[in-house]
Coordinates of C-alpha atoms in Angstrom, one line a residue:
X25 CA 0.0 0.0 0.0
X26 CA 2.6 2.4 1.1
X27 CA 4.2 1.4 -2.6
X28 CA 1.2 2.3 -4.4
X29 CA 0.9 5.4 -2.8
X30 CA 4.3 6.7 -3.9
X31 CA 3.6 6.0 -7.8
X32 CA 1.2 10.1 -6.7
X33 CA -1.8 8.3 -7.8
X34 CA -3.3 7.3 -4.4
X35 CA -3.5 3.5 -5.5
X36 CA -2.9 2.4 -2.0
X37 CA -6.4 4.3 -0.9
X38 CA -8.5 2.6 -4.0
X39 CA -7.4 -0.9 -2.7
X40 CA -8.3 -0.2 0.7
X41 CA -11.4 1.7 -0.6
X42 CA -10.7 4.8 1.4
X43 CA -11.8 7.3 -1.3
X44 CA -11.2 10.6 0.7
X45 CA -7.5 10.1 1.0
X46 CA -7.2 8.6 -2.8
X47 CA -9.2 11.8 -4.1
X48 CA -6.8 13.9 -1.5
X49 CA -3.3 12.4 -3.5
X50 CA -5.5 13.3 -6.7
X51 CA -5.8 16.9 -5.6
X52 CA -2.6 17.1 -4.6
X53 CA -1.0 15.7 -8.1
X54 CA -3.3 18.0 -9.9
X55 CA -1.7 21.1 -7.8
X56 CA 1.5 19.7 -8.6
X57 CA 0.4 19.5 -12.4
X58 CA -0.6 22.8 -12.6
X59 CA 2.1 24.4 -10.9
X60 CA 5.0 22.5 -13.1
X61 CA 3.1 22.5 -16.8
X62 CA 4.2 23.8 -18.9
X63 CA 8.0 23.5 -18.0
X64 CA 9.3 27.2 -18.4
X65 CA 13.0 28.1 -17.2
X66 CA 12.0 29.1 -14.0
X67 CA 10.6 25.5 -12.9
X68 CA 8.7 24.3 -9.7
X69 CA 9.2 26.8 -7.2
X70 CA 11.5 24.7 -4.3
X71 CA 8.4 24.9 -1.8
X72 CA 6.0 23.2 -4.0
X73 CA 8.5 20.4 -4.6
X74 CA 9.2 19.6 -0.8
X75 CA 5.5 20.1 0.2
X76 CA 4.5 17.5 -2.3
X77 CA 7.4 15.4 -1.4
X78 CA 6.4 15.6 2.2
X79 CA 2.9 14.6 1.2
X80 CA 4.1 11.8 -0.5
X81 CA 5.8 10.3 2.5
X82 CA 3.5 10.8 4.3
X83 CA 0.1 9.0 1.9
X84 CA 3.2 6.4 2.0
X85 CA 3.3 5.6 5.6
X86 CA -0.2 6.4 6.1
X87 CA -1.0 3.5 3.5
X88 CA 1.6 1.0 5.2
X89 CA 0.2 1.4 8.6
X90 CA -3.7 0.9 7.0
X91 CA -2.3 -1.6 4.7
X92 CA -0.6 -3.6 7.9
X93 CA -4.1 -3.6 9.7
X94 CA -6.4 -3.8 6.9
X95 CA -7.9 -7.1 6.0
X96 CA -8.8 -7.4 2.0
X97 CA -11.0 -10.1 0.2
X98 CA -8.3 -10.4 -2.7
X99 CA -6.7 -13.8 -3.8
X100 CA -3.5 -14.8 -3.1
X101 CA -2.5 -14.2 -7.0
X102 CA -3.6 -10.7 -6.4
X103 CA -1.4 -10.7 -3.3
X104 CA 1.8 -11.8 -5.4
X105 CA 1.2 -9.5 -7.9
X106 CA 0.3 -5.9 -5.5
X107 CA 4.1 -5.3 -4.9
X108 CA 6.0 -5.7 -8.4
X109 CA 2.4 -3.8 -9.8
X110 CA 3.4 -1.1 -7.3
X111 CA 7.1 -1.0 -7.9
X112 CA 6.6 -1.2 -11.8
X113 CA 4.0 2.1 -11.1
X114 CA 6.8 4.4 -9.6
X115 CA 7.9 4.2 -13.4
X116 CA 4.8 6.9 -13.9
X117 CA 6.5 9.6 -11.2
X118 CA 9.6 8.7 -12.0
X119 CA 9.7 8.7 -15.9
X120 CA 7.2 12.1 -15.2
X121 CA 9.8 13.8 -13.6
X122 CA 13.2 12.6 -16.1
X123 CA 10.8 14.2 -18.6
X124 CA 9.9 17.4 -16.5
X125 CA 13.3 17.7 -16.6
X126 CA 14.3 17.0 -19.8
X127 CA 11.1 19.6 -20.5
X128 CA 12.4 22.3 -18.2
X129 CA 16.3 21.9 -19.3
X130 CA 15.0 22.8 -22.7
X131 CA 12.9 25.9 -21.4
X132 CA 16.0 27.2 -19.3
X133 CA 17.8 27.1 -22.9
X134 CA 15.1 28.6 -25.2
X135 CA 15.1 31.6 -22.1
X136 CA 18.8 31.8 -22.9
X137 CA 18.8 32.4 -26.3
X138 CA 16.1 34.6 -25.8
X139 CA 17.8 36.7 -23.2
X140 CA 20.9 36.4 -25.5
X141 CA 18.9 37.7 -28.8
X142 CA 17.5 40.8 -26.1
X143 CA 20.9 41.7 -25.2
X144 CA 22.0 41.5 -29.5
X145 CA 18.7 43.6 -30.3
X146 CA 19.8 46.3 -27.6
X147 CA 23.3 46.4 -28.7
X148 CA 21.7 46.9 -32.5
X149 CA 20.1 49.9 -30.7
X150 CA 22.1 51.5 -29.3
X151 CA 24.0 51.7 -33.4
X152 CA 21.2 52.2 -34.9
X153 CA 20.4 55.4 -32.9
X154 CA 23.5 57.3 -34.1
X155 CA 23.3 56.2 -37.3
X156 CA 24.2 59.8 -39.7
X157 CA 25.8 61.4 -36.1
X158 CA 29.1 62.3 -35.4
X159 CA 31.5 59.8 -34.6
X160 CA 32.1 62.1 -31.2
X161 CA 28.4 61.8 -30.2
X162 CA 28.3 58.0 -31.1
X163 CA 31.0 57.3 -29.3
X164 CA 30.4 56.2 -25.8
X165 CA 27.1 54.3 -27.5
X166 CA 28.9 52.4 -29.9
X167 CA 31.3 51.4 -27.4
X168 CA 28.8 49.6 -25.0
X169 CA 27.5 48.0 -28.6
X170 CA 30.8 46.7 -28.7
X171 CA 31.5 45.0 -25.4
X172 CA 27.9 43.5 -25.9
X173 CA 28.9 42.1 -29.6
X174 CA 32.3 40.9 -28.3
X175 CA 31.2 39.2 -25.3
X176 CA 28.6 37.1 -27.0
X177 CA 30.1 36.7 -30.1
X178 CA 33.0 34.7 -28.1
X179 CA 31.5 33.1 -24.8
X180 CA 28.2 32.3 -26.4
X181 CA 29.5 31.4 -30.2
X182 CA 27.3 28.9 -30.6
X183 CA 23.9 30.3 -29.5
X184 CA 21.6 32.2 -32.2
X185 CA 22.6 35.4 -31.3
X186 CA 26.3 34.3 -31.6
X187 CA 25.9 33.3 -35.0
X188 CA 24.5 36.3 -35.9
X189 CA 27.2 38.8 -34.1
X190 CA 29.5 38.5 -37.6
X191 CA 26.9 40.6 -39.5
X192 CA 26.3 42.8 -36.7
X193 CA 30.0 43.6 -37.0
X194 CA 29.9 43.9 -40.8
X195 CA 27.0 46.7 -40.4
X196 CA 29.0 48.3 -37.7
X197 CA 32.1 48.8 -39.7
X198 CA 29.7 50.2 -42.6
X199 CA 27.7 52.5 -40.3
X200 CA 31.6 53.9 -38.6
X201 CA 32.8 54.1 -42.0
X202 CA 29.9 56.1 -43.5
X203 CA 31.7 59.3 -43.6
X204 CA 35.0 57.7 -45.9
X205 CA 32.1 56.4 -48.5
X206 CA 30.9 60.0 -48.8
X207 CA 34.2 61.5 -49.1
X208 CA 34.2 63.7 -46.2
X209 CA 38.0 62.4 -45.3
X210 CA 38.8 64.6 -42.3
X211 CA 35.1 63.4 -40.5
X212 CA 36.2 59.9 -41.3
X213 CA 39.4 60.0 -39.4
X214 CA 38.5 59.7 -35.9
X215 CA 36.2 56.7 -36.8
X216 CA 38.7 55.4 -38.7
X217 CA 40.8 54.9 -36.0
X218 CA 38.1 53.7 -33.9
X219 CA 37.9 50.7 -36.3
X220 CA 42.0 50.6 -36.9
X221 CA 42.4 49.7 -33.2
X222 CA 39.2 47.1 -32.3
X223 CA 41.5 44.5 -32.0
X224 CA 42.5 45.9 -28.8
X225 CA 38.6 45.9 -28.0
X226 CA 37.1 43.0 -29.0
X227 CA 38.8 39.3 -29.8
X228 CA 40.7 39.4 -33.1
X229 CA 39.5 35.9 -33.5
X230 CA 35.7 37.3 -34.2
X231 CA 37.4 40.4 -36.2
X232 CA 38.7 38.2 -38.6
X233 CA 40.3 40.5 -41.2
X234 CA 38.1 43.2 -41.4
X235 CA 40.7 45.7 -39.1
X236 CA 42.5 44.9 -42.6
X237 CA 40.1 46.7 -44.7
X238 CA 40.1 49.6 -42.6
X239 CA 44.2 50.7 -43.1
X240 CA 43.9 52.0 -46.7
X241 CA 40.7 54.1 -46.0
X242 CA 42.3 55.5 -43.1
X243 CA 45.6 56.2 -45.0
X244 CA 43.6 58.0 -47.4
X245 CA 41.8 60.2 -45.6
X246 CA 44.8 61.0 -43.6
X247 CA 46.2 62.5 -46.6
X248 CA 43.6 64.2 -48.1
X249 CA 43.1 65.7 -44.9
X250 CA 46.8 66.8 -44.8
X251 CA 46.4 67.9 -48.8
X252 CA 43.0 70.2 -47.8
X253 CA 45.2 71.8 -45.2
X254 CA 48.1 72.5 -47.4
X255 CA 49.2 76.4 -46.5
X256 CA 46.9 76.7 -44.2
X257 CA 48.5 78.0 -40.5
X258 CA 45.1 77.1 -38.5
X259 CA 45.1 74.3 -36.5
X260 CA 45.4 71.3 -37.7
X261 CA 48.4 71.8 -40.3
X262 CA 49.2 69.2 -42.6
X263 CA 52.2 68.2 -41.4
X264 CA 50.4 67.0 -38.7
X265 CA 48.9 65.0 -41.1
X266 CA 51.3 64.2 -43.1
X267 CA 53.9 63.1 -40.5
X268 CA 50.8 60.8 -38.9
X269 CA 51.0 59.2 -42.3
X270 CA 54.0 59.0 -42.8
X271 CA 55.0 57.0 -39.2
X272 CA 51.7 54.8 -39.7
X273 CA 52.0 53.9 -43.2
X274 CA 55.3 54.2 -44.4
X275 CA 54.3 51.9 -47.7
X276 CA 51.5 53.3 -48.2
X277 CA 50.6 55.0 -51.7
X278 CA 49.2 58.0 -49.9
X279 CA 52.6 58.0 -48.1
X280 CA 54.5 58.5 -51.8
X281 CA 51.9 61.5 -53.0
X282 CA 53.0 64.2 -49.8
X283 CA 55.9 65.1 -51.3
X284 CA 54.7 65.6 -54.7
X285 CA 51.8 67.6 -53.1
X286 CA 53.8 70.0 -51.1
X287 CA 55.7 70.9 -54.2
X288 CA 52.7 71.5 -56.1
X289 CA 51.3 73.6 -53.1
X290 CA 54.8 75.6 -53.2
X291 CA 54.1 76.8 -57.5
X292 CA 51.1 77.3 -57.1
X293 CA 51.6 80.1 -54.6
X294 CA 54.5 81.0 -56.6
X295 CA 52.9 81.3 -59.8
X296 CA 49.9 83.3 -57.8
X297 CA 52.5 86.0 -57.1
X298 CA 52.6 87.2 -60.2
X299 CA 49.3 86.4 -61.4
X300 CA 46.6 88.7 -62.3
X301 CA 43.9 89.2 -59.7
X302 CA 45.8 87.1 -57.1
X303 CA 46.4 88.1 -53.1
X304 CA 50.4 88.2 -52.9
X305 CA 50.2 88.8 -49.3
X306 CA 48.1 85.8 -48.6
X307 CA 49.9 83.5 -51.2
X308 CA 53.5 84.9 -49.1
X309 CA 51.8 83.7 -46.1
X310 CA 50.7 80.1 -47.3
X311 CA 53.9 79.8 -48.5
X312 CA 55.9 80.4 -45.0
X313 CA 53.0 77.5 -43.9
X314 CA 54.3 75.3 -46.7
X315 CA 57.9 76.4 -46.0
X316 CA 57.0 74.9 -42.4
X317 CA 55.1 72.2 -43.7
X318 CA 58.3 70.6 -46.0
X319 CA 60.4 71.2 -42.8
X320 CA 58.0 69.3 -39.9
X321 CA 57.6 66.0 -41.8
X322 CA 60.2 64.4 -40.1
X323 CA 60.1 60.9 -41.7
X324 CA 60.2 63.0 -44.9
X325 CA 62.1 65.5 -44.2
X326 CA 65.0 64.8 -46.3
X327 CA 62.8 64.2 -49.5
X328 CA 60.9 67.2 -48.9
X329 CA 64.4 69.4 -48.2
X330 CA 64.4 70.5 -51.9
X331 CA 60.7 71.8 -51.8
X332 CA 61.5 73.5 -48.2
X333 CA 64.2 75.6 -49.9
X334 CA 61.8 76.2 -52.8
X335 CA 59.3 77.4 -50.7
X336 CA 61.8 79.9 -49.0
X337 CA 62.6 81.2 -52.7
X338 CA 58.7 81.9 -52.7
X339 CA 58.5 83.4 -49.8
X340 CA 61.5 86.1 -50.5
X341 CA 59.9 86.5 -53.6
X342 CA 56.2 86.8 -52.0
X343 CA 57.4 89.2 -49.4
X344 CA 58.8 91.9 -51.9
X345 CA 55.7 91.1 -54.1
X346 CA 53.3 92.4 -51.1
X347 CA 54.7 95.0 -50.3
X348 CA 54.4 96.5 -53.7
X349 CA 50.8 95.3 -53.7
X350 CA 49.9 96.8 -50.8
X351 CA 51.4 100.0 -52.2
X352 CA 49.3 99.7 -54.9
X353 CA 46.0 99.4 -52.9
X354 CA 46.9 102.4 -51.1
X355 CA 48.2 101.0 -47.6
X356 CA 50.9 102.5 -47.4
X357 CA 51.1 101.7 -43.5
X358 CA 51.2 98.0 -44.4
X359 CA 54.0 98.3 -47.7
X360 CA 56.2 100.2 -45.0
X361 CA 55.9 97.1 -42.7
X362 CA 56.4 94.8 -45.2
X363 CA 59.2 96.4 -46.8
X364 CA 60.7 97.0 -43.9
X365 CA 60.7 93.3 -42.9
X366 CA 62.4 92.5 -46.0
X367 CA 65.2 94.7 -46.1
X368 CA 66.2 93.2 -42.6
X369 CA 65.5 89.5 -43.2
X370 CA 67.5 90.0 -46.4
X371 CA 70.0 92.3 -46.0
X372 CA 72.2 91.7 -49.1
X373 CA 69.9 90.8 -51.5
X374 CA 69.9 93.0 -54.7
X375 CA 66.4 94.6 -54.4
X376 CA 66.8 95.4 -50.8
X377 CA 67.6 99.0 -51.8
X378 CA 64.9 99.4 -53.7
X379 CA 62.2 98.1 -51.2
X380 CA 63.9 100.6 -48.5
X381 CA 62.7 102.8 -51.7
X382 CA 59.2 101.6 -51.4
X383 CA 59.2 102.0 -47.6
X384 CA 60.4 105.8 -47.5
X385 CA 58.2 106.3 -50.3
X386 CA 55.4 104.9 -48.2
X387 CA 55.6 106.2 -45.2
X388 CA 55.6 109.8 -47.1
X389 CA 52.2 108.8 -48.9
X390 CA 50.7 108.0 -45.8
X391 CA 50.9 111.7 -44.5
X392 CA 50.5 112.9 -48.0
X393 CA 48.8 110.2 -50.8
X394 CA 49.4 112.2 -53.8
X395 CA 52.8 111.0 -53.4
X396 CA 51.6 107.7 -53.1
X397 CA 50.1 107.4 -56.8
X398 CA 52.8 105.4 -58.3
X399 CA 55.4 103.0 -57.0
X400 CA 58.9 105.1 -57.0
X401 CA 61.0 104.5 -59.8
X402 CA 63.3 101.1 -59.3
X403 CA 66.2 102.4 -61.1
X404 CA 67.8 106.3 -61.0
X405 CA 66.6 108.7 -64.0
X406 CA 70.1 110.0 -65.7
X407 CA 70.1 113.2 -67.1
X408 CA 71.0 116.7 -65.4
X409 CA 71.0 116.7 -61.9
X410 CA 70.2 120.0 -59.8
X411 CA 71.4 121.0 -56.2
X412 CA 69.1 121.3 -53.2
X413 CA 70.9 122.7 -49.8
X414 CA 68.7 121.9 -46.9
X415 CA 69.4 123.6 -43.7
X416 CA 67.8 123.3 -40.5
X417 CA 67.7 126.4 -38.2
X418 CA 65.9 124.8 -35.3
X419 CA 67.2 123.5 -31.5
X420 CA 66.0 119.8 -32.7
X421 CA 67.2 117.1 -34.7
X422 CA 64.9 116.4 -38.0
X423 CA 64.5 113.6 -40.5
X424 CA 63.5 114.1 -43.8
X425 CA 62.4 111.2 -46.6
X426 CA 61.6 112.1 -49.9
X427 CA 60.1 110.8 -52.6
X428 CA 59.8 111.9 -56.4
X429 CA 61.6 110.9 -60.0
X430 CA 64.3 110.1 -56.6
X431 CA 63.8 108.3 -52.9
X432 CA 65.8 108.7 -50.6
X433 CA 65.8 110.2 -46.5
X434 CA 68.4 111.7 -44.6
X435 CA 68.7 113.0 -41.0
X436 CA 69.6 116.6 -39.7
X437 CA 71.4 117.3 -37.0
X438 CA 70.0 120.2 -34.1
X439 CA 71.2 124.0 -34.5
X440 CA 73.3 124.4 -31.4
X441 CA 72.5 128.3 -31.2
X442 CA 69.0 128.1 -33.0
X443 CA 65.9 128.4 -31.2
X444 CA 62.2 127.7 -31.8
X445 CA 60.7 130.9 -33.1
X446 CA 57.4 132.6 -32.1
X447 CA 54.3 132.3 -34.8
X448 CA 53.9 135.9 -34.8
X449 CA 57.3 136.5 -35.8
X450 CA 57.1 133.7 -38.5
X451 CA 54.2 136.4 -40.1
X452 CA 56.1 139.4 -39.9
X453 CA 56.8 140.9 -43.7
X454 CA 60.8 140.0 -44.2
X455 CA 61.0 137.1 -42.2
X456 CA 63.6 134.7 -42.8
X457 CA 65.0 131.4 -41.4
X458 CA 69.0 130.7 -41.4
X459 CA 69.2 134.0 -41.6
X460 CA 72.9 133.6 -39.6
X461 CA 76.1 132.6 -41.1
X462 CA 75.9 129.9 -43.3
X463 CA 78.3 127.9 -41.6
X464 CA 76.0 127.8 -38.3
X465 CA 73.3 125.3 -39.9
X466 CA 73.5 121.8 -40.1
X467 CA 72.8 120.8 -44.0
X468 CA 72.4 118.5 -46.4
X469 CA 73.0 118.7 -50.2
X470 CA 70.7 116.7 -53.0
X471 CA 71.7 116.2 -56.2
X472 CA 68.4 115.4 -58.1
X473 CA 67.1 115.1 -61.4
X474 CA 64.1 117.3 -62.3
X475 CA 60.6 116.5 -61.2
X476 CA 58.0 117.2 -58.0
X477 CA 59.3 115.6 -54.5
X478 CA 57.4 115.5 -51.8
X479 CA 59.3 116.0 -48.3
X480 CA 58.5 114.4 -45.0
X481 CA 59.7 116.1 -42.0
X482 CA 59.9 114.1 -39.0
X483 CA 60.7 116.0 -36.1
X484 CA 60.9 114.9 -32.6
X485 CA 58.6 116.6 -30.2
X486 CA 58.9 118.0 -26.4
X487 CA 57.4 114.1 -25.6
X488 CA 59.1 111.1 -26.2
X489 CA 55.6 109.5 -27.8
X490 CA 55.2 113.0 -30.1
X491 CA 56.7 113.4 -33.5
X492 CA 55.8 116.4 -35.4
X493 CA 55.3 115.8 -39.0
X494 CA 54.7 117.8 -42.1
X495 CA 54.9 117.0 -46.0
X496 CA 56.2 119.8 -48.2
X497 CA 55.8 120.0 -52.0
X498 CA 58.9 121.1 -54.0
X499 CA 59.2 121.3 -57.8
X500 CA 63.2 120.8 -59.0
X501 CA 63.6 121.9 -62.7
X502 CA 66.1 121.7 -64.7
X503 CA 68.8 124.8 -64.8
X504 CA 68.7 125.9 -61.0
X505 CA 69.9 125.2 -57.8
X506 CA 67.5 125.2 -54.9
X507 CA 68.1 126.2 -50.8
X508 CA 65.3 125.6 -48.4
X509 CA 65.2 126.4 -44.3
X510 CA 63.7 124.2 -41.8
X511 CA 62.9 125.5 -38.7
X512 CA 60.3 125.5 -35.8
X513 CA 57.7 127.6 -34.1
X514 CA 55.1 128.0 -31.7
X515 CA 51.5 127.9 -32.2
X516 CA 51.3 131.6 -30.9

């Protein structure tokens, strides 16, 4: 009996006809039943099973001790038979439960590949969100993508989602890459780079050789990013670029065209200097970028030495060229500078006088522009030549440039015994400057050919900041000889 009630039947009870207790081991199978079907991954909560266990036990001595005292009207065939019956019914539990768990191993594993397939489909997400973003935006997102793609693409292989981590990977290195298929090289770098290093991220087994693919595309941008940025002084320069190239991909193709490029950078701002229409100034300051550019690629360096000293050509060249541009255009502040700059970063070269030319010349437009209408003549007009004596009858040293059909400037020196005069005496009929012995004056004699000069007089005032300054017109023609005073007075 106490057999028969362990197959959870309540067999035991029907024998003995004790139908409360048998329907009781019904209801309690039928709990069990509903509690445990369908198998899912979670199973029979732990209380159920023990509850229903203890049950068992317990129908199982109850039937043994009415079994021991119970008298039945069965034959002794019966009686033989009662026990293996019993034993062969704990087959029905038993065989239930192998397959409960057979059932229930199977839902645990369907739960995770599901869970598995969740964790892919967020990962997909979290790309798919950024898809047409910025790499900068994307990239904390695609990171987490990553570790999620990695992790089950090598500790769960084999699982659905495992098998289908390869062509997640194959649309993540298209969505990175996006930027390099549209040609927009310098926003491909950074993803670039991104995809360059992912076998430091995730196993280089599940890579395979797609980190391959990714060095020529990133070569190429890197140069075309370093070409765009050719004379350019802004942050980021190409030899930035350049040298990035040049250390990463030595063999690359993109690694042979810099050194062609620079050179072609170099004439073209060379030819732009004496081009119609053209900005010499800016093309002289793209190529002192490109002069810097040939000189920072230090694993080119030596190939790019030749264009470097190119360049420097160009930019002697440029320099002299915008300063006469700016003359042209009327800023005459500017050509000064400029001019200026060049006679003392080239000192002997053979048109160093003449850009002193353009300075003085300049400088003397700037206070008066009608002498700033034309560029000053390069070379000295021959001809007659006519004397100019200038004297200056005032207690301060003066300098004087001039410009005309000649340039030149020279300094006096301060009248020891001269004074600065009053304005009303300046207005009196008969008045005259270096009106003393000749001999008194500092002066100056000029030897010029004929034509209108215009004379700047620069004369220090009482501050150290002030400089009095006034442009005279004087008109030398052929046949005479020409004095002029210079002297000082008050506003009074």
């Amino acid at each position: 009996m106490a057999v028969l009630n362990l197959s959870c039947l309540g067999l035991g009870y029907l024998l003995l006809r004790h139908w409360a207790s048998a329907a009781l081991c019904w209801a309690a199978t039928a709990g069990l039943l509903v509690a445990a079907l369908p198998a899912d991954a979670d199973g029979v909560p732990q209380g159920v099973l023990l509850g229903y266990g203890a049950f068992l036990l317990l129908a199982a001595a109850d039937g043994a001790r009415r079994g021991l005292r119970a008298r039945l009207s069965f034959g002794t065939a019966v009686r033989r038979l009662a026990l293996p019956l019993a034993v062969v019914l704990l087959a029905v539990p038993a065989g239930g439960a192998v397959a409960y768990a057979s059932a229930h191993a199977d839902a645990r594993e369907e739960a995770r590949q599901q869970a598995l397939l969740a964790r892919l489909a967020a990962a997909d997400e979290l790309v798919a969100a950024h898809k047409g973003e910025a790499y900068a935006t994307a990239q904390a997102d695609y990171l987490k993508a990553l570790e999620e793609y990695g992790a089950i693409g090598t500790k769960d292989a084999g699982s659905r989602a495992g098998k289908l981590v390869p062509a997640r990977l194959d649309a993540y290195y298209e969505q990175v890459s996006a930027p390099y298929g549209k040609k927009s090289y310098c926003e491909a770098l950074d993803p670039l780079k991104h995809l360059h290093t992912l076998p430091t991220l995730v196993d280089e087994g599940l890579l395979g050789d797609r980190p391959a693919g990714v060095a020529e595309p990133l070569a190429h941008s890197t140069y075309e990013c370093g070409a765009a940025a050719l004379g350019r002084s802004a942050e980021p320069k190409a030899d930035g670029y350049f040298s990035e190239l040049a250390a990463d991909f030595p063999q690359s193709p993109y690694t042979a065209k810099v050194v062609p490029a620079v050179r072609d950078a170099v004439r073209a701002r060379v030819g732009a200097l004496t081009a119609a229409g053209e900005d010499r100034c800016t093309a002289t300051e793209e190529l002192r970028t490109l002069r810097s550019t040939a000189g920072s690629v230090e694993p080119l360096k030596q190939e790019l030495e030749p264009v470097r000293s190119e360049a420097d050509q160009g930019v002697r060249k440029g320099v002299f060229a915008c300063g006469t541009q700016q003359f042209g255009k009327k800023q005459f502040a500017k050509a000064a500078e400029t001019m200026d700059a060049y006679a003392k970063d080239y000192p002997d070269d053979a048109r160093t006088p003449y850009a002193r030319s353009v300075s003085i010349a300049a400088r003397v437009a700037e206070e008066e522009p009608e002498a700033g209408k034309r560029l000053p003549p390069e070379d000295a007009p021959g001809g007659a030549r006519m004397t100019l004596v200038i004297s200056n009858d005032a207690p301060s040293p003066v300098d004087v440039l001039y410009t005309g059909p000649l340039t030149g400037k020279f300094t006096l020196k301060a009248c020891g015994g001269c004074r600065k005069y009053d304005r009303v005496d300046t207005l009196r009929r008969g008045f005259k400057a270096c009106a003393g012995a000749s001999s008194k004056y500092p002066k100056v004699t000029l030897d010029l050919p004929a034509g209108t000069y215009h004379m700047l007089q620069q004369r220090l005032g009482t501050s150290a900041l002030s400089t009095d300054q006034k442009v005279i017109r004087t008109k030398i023609e052929p046949g005479y000889t020409y004095t002029t005073c210079l002297y000082t007075s008050s506003l009074l």
